[in-house]
Short mmCIF file of C-alpha atoms and ligand atoms in Angstrom, two decimals:
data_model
loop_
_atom_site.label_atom_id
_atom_site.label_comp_id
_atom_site.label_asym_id
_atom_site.label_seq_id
_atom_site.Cartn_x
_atom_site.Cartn_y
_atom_site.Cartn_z
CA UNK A 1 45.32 104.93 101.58
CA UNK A 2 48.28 102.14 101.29
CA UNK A 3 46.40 98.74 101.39
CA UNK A 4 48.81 96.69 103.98
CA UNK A 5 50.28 93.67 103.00
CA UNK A 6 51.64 90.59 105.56
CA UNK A 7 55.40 91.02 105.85
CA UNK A 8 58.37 93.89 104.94
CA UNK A 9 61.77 92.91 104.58
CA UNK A 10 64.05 94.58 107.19
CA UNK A 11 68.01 93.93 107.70
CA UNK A 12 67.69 90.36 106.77
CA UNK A 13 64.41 89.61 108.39
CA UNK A 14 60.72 88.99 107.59
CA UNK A 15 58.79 91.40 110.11
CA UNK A 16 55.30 92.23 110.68
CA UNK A 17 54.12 95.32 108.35
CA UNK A 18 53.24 97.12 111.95
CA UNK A 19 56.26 96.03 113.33
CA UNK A 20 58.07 97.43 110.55
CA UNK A 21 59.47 100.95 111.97
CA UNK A 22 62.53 102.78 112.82
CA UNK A 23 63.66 105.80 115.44
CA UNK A 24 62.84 109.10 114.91
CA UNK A 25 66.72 110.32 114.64
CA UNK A 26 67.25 107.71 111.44
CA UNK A 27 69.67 109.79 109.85
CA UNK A 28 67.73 109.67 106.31
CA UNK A 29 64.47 110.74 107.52
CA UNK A 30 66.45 114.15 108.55
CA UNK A 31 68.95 115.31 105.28
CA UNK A 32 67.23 112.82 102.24
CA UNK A 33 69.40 110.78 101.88
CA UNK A 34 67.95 107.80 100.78
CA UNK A 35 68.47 105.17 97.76
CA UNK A 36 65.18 103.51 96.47
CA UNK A 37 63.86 101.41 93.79
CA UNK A 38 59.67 101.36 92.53
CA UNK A 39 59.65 97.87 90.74
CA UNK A 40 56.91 96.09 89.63
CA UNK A 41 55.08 92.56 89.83
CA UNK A 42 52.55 91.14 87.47
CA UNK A 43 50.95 88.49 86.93
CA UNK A 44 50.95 86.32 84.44
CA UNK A 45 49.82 82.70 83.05
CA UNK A 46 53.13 80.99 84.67
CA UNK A 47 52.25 82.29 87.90
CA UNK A 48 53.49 86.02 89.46
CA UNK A 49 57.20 87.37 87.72
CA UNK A 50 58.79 90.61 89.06
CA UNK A 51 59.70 92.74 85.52
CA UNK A 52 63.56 93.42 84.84
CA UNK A 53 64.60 92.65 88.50
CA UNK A 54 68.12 92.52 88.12
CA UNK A 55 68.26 95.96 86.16
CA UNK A 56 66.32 97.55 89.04
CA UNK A 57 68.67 95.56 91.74
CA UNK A 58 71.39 97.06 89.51
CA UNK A 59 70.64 100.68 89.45
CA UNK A 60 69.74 100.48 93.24
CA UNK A 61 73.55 99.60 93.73
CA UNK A 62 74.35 102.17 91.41
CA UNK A 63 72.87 104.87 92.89
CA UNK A 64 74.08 103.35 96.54
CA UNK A 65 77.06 103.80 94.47
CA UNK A 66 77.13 107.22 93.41
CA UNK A 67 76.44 108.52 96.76
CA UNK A 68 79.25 105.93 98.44
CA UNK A 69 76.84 104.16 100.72
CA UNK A 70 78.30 101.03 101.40
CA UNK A 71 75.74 98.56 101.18
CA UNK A 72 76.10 95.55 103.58
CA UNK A 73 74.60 92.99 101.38
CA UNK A 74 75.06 91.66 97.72
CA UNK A 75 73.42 92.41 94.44
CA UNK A 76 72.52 88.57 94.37
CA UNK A 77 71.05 88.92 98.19
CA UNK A 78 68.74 91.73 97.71
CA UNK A 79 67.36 89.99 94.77
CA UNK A 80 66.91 87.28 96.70
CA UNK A 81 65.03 89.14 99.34
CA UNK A 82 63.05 90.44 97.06
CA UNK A 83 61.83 87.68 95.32
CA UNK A 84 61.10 85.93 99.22
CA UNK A 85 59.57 89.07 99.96
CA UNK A 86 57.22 88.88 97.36
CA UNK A 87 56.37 84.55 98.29
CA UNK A 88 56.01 85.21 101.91
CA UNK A 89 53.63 87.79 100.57
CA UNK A 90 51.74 85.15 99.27
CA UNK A 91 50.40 88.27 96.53
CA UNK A 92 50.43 87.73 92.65
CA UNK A 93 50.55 91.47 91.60
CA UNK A 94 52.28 94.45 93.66
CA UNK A 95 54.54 97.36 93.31
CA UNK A 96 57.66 96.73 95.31
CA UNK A 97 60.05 99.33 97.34
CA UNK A 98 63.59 98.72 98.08
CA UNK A 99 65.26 101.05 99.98
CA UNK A 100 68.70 101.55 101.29
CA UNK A 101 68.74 104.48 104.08
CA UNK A 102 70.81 105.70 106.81
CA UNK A 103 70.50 104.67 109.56
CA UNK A 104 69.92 105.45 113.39
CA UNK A 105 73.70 106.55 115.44
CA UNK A 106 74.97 110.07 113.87
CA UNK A 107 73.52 113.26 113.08
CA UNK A 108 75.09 116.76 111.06
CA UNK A 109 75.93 115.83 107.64
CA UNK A 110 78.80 113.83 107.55
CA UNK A 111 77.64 110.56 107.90
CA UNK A 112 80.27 108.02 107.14
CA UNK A 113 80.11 106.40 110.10
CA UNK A 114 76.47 105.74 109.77
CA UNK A 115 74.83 102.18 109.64
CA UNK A 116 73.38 101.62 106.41
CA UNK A 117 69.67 99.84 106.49
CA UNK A 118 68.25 98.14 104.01
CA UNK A 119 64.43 97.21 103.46
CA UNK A 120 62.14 96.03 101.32
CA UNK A 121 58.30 96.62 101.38
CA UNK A 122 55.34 95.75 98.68
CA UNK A 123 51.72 96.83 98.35
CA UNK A 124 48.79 96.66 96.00
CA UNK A 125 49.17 99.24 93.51
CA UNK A 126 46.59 99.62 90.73
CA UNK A 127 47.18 102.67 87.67
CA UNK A 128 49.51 105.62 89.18
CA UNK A 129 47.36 108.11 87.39
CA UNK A 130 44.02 106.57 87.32
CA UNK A 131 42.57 103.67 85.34
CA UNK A 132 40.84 106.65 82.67
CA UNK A 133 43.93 108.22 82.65
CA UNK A 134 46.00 105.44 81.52
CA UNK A 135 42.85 104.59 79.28
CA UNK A 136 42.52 108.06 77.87
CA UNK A 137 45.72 110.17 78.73
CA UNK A 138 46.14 113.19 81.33
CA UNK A 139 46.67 116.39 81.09
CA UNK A 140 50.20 117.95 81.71
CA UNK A 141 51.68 121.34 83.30
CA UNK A 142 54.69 123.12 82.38
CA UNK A 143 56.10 123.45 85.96
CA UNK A 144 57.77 126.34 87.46
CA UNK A 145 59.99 124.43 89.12
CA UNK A 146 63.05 122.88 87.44
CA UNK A 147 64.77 120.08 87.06
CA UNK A 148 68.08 119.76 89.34
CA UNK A 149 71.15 120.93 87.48
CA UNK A 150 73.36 118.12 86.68
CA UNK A 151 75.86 119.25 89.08
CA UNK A 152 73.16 119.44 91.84
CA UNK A 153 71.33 116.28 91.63
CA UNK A 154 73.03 112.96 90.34
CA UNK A 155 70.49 111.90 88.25
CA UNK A 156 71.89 108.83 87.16
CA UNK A 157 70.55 107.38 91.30
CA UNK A 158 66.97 107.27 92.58
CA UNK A 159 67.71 109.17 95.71
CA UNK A 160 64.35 110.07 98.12
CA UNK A 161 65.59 113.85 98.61
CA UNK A 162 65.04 114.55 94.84
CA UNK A 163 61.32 113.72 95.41
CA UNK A 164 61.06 117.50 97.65
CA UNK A 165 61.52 118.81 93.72
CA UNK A 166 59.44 116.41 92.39
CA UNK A 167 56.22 117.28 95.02
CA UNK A 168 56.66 120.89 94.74
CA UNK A 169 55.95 120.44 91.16
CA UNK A 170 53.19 117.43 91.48
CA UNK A 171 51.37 119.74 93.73
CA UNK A 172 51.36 122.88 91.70
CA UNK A 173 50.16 121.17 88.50
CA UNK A 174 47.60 119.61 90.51
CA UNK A 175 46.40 122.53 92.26
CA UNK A 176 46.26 124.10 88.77
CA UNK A 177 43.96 121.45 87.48
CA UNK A 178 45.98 118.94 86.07
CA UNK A 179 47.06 115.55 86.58
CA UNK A 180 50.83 115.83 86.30
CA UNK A 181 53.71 118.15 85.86
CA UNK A 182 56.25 118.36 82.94
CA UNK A 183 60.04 119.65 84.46
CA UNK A 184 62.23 121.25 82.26
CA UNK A 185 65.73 121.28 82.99
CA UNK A 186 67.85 123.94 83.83
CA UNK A 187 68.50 125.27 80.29
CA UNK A 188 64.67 125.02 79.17
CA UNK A 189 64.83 121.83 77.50
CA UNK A 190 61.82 119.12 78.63
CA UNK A 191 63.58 117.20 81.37
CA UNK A 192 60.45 114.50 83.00
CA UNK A 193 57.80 114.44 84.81
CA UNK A 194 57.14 114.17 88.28
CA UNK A 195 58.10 110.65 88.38
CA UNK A 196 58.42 109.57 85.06
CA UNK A 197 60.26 109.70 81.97
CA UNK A 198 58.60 111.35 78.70
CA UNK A 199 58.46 110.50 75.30
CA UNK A 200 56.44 112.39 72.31
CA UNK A 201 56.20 111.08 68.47
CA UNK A 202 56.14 114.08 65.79
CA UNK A 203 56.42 113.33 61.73
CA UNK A 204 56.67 109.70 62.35
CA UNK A 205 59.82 109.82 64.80
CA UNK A 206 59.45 108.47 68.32
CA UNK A 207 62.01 111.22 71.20
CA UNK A 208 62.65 110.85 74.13
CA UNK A 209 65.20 112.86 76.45
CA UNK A 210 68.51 112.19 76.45
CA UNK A 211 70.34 110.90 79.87
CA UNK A 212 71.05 114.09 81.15
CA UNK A 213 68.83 115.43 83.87
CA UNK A 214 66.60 112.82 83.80
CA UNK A 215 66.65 109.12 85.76
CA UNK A 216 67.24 106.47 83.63
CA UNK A 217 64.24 104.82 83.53
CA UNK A 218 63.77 101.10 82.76
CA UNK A 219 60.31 101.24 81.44
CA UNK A 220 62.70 103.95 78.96
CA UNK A 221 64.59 101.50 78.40
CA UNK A 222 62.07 98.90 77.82
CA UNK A 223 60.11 101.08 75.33
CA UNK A 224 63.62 101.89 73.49
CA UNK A 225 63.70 98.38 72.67
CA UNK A 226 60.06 97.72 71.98
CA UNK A 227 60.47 100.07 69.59
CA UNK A 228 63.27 99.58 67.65
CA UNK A 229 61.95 95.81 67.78
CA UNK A 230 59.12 97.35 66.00
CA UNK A 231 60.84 99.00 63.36
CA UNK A 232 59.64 102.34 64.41
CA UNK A 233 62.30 105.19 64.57
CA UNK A 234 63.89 106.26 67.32
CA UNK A 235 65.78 109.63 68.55
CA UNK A 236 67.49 110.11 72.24
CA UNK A 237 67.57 114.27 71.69
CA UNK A 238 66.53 117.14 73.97
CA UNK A 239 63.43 118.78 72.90
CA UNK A 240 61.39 121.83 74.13
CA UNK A 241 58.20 122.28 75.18
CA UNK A 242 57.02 123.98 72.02
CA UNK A 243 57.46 120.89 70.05
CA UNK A 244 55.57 118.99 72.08
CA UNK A 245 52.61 121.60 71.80
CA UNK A 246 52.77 120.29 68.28
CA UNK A 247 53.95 116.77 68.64
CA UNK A 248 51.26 114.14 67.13
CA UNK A 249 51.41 112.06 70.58
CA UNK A 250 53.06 111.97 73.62
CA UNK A 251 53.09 109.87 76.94
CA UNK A 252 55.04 108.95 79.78
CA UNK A 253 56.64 106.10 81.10
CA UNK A 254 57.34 104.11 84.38
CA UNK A 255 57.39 101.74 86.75
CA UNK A 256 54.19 103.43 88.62
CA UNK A 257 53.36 105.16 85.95
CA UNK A 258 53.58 102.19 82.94
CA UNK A 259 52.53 103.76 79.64
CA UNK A 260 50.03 106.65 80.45
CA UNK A 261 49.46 108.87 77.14
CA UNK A 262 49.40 112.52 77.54
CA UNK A 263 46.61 114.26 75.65
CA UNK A 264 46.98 117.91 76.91
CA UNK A 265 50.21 120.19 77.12
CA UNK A 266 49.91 123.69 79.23
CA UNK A 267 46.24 123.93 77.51
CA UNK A 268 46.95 122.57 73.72
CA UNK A 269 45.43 119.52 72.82
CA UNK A 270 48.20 117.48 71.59
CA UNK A 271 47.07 115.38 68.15
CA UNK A 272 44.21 114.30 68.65
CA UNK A 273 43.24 114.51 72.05
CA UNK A 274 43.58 111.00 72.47
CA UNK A 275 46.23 108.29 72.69
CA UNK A 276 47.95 108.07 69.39
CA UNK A 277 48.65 104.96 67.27
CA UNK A 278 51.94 104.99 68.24
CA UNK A 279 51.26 105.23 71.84
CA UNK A 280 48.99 102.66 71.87
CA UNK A 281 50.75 100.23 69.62
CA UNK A 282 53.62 100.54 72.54
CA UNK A 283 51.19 99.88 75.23
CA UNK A 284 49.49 97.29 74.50
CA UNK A 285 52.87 96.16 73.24
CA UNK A 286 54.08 96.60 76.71
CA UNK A 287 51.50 95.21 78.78
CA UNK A 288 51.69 91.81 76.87
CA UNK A 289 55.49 91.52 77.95
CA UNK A 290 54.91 92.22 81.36
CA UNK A 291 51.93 90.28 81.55
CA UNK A 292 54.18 87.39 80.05
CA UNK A 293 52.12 86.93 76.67
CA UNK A 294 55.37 87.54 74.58
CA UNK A 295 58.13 84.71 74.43
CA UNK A 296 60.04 87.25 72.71
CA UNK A 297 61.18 89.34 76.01
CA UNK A 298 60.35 86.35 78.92
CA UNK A 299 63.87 87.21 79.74
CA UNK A 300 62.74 90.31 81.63
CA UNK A 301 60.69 88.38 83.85
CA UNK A 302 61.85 86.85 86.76
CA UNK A 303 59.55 84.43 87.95
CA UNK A 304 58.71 84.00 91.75
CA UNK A 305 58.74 80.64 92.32
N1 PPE B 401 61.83 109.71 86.37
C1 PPE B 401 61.55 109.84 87.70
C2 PPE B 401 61.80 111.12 88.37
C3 PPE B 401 60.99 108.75 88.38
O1 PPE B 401 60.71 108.90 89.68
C4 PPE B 401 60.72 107.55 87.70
C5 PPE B 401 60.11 106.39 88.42
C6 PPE B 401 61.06 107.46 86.33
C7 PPE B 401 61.62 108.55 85.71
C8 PPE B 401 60.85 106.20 85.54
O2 PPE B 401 61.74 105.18 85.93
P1 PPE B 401 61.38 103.64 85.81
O3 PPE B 401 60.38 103.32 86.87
O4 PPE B 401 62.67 102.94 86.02
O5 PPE B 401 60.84 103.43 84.44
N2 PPE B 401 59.30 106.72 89.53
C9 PPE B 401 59.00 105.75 90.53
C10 PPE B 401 58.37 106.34 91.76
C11 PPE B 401 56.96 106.80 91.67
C12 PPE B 401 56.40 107.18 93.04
O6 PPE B 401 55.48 108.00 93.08
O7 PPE B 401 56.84 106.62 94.05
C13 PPE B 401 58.23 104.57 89.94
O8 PPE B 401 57.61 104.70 88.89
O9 PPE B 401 58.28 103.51 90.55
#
């Protein structure tokens, strides 16, 4: 169950978690159409730092953007409200949730003249797929379901009614006996997981999807870097499922998520069974920045002061 924090962020106000609710004909809660960010908190020797807030704050505007939602504050003031969401919090480490949603006044689809809400909640949130999992790896299903077609879901915006896609999948794998599901897009190629972005490392060479049907994800983004940093090398190219059957390591990537290896594909072991060197060279690479233990990238943190 969520562990409750103090305060949420709503419309420009610190409330009460309890008091924290809206009416039952919030347009959003009906048709899906909500914007939302998953951002994370850590912390580290200099005190609590949110990681890579203003790329977060940025695609949250973007995908506001994409589906013309005007939102009735800044860039600057939601990160603002984040970070005094996080101090009146008084809480070193959490996983934080913007979200932009419509709002309570119109129903039926059109919705332009609908308020727009904004709010911003944060809760203790330990390893999204288990403390052995991101330890060990999980075990992955091919899922039945696909991926949105690019036409069909904007994947380029974080948008809640994507997530209806996202559980059907969850669910199946997990009813099926495994920890998460692996979507292919609509013409077979490996699209993401659930909620998370995939990478896999075969004859030396580190893939990852390109930014077609998947979200761009930061902690992507982030390990894109690390990488290169690294010296390793690195290919944005669509791959299929096959090739990760045979791929030396593989793992998945985001906010929730982090860096959790995968160690089983649709029943075949991949490498070793266990997280590769690659894999872990990235985590633990990963980890230290967001942790704050390398001056290299202490430009991604933002500390909350
Ligand atoms: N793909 C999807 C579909 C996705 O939901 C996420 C994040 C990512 C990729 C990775 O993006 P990023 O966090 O920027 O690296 N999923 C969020 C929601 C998870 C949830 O269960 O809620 C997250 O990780 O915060």
């Amino acid at each position: 169950m969520l562990e409750k924090t103090s305060k949420i962020w709503m419309d420009g106000k610190l409330v009460g978690w309890d008091e924290a609710k809206v009416h039952v004909l919030t347009h959003s809660l009906h048709y899906g159409l909500t914007v939302f960010e998953g951002i994370r908190c850590y912390k580290t020797h200099k005190g609590p730092a949110i990681f890579r807030l203003p790329e977060h704050v940025k695609r949250l505007f973007g995908s506001a953007h994409i589906f013309q939602m005007e939102v009735p504050y800044s860039e600057e003031q939601i990160s603002k409200a984040i970070l005094q969401t996080v101090k009146a919090n008084r809480i070193s480490e959490c996983y934080i949730r913007p979200i932009i949603y419509l709002g309570y006044g119109v129903m039926g689809l059109y919705a332009k003249n609908s308020p727009v809400n904004v709010s911003i909640a944060l809760w203790p949130w330990g390893a999204y797929l288990g403390d052995k999992g991101l330890r060990e790896g999980i075990r992955l299903k091919t899922s039945s379901f696909v991926r949105g077609h690019v036409n069909s879901n904007m994947s380029m915006a974080k948008v809640g009614g994507y997530y209806v896609n996202s559980q059907l999948a969850k669910s199946e794998a997990v009813a099926c006996g495994y920890e998460e599901a692996l979507l292919l897009d609509t013409e077979g190629y490996v699209s993401e997981a659930s909620g998370a972005n995939v990478f896999m490392v075969r004859n030396g060479i580190l893939k990852t999807t390109p930014l077609t049907s998947i979200l761009e994800g930061i902690t992507r983004n982030t390990i894109l870097d690390l990488a290169t940093d690294m010296g390793l090398k690195v290919r944005e190219e669509r791959f299929t499922r096959d090739e990760v059957y045979i791929a030396d390591e593989a793992f998945l990537t985001g906010t929730a998520a982090e860096i959790t290896p995968i160690r089983e594909l649709d029943g075949r072991t991949i490498g070793a069974g266990k997280p590769g060197k690659m894999t872990k060279a990235l985590q633990e690479a990963f980890f230290s920045v967001v942790k704050g233990k390398a001056r290299k990238y202490s430009r991604w943190l933002t500390s909350v002061k």
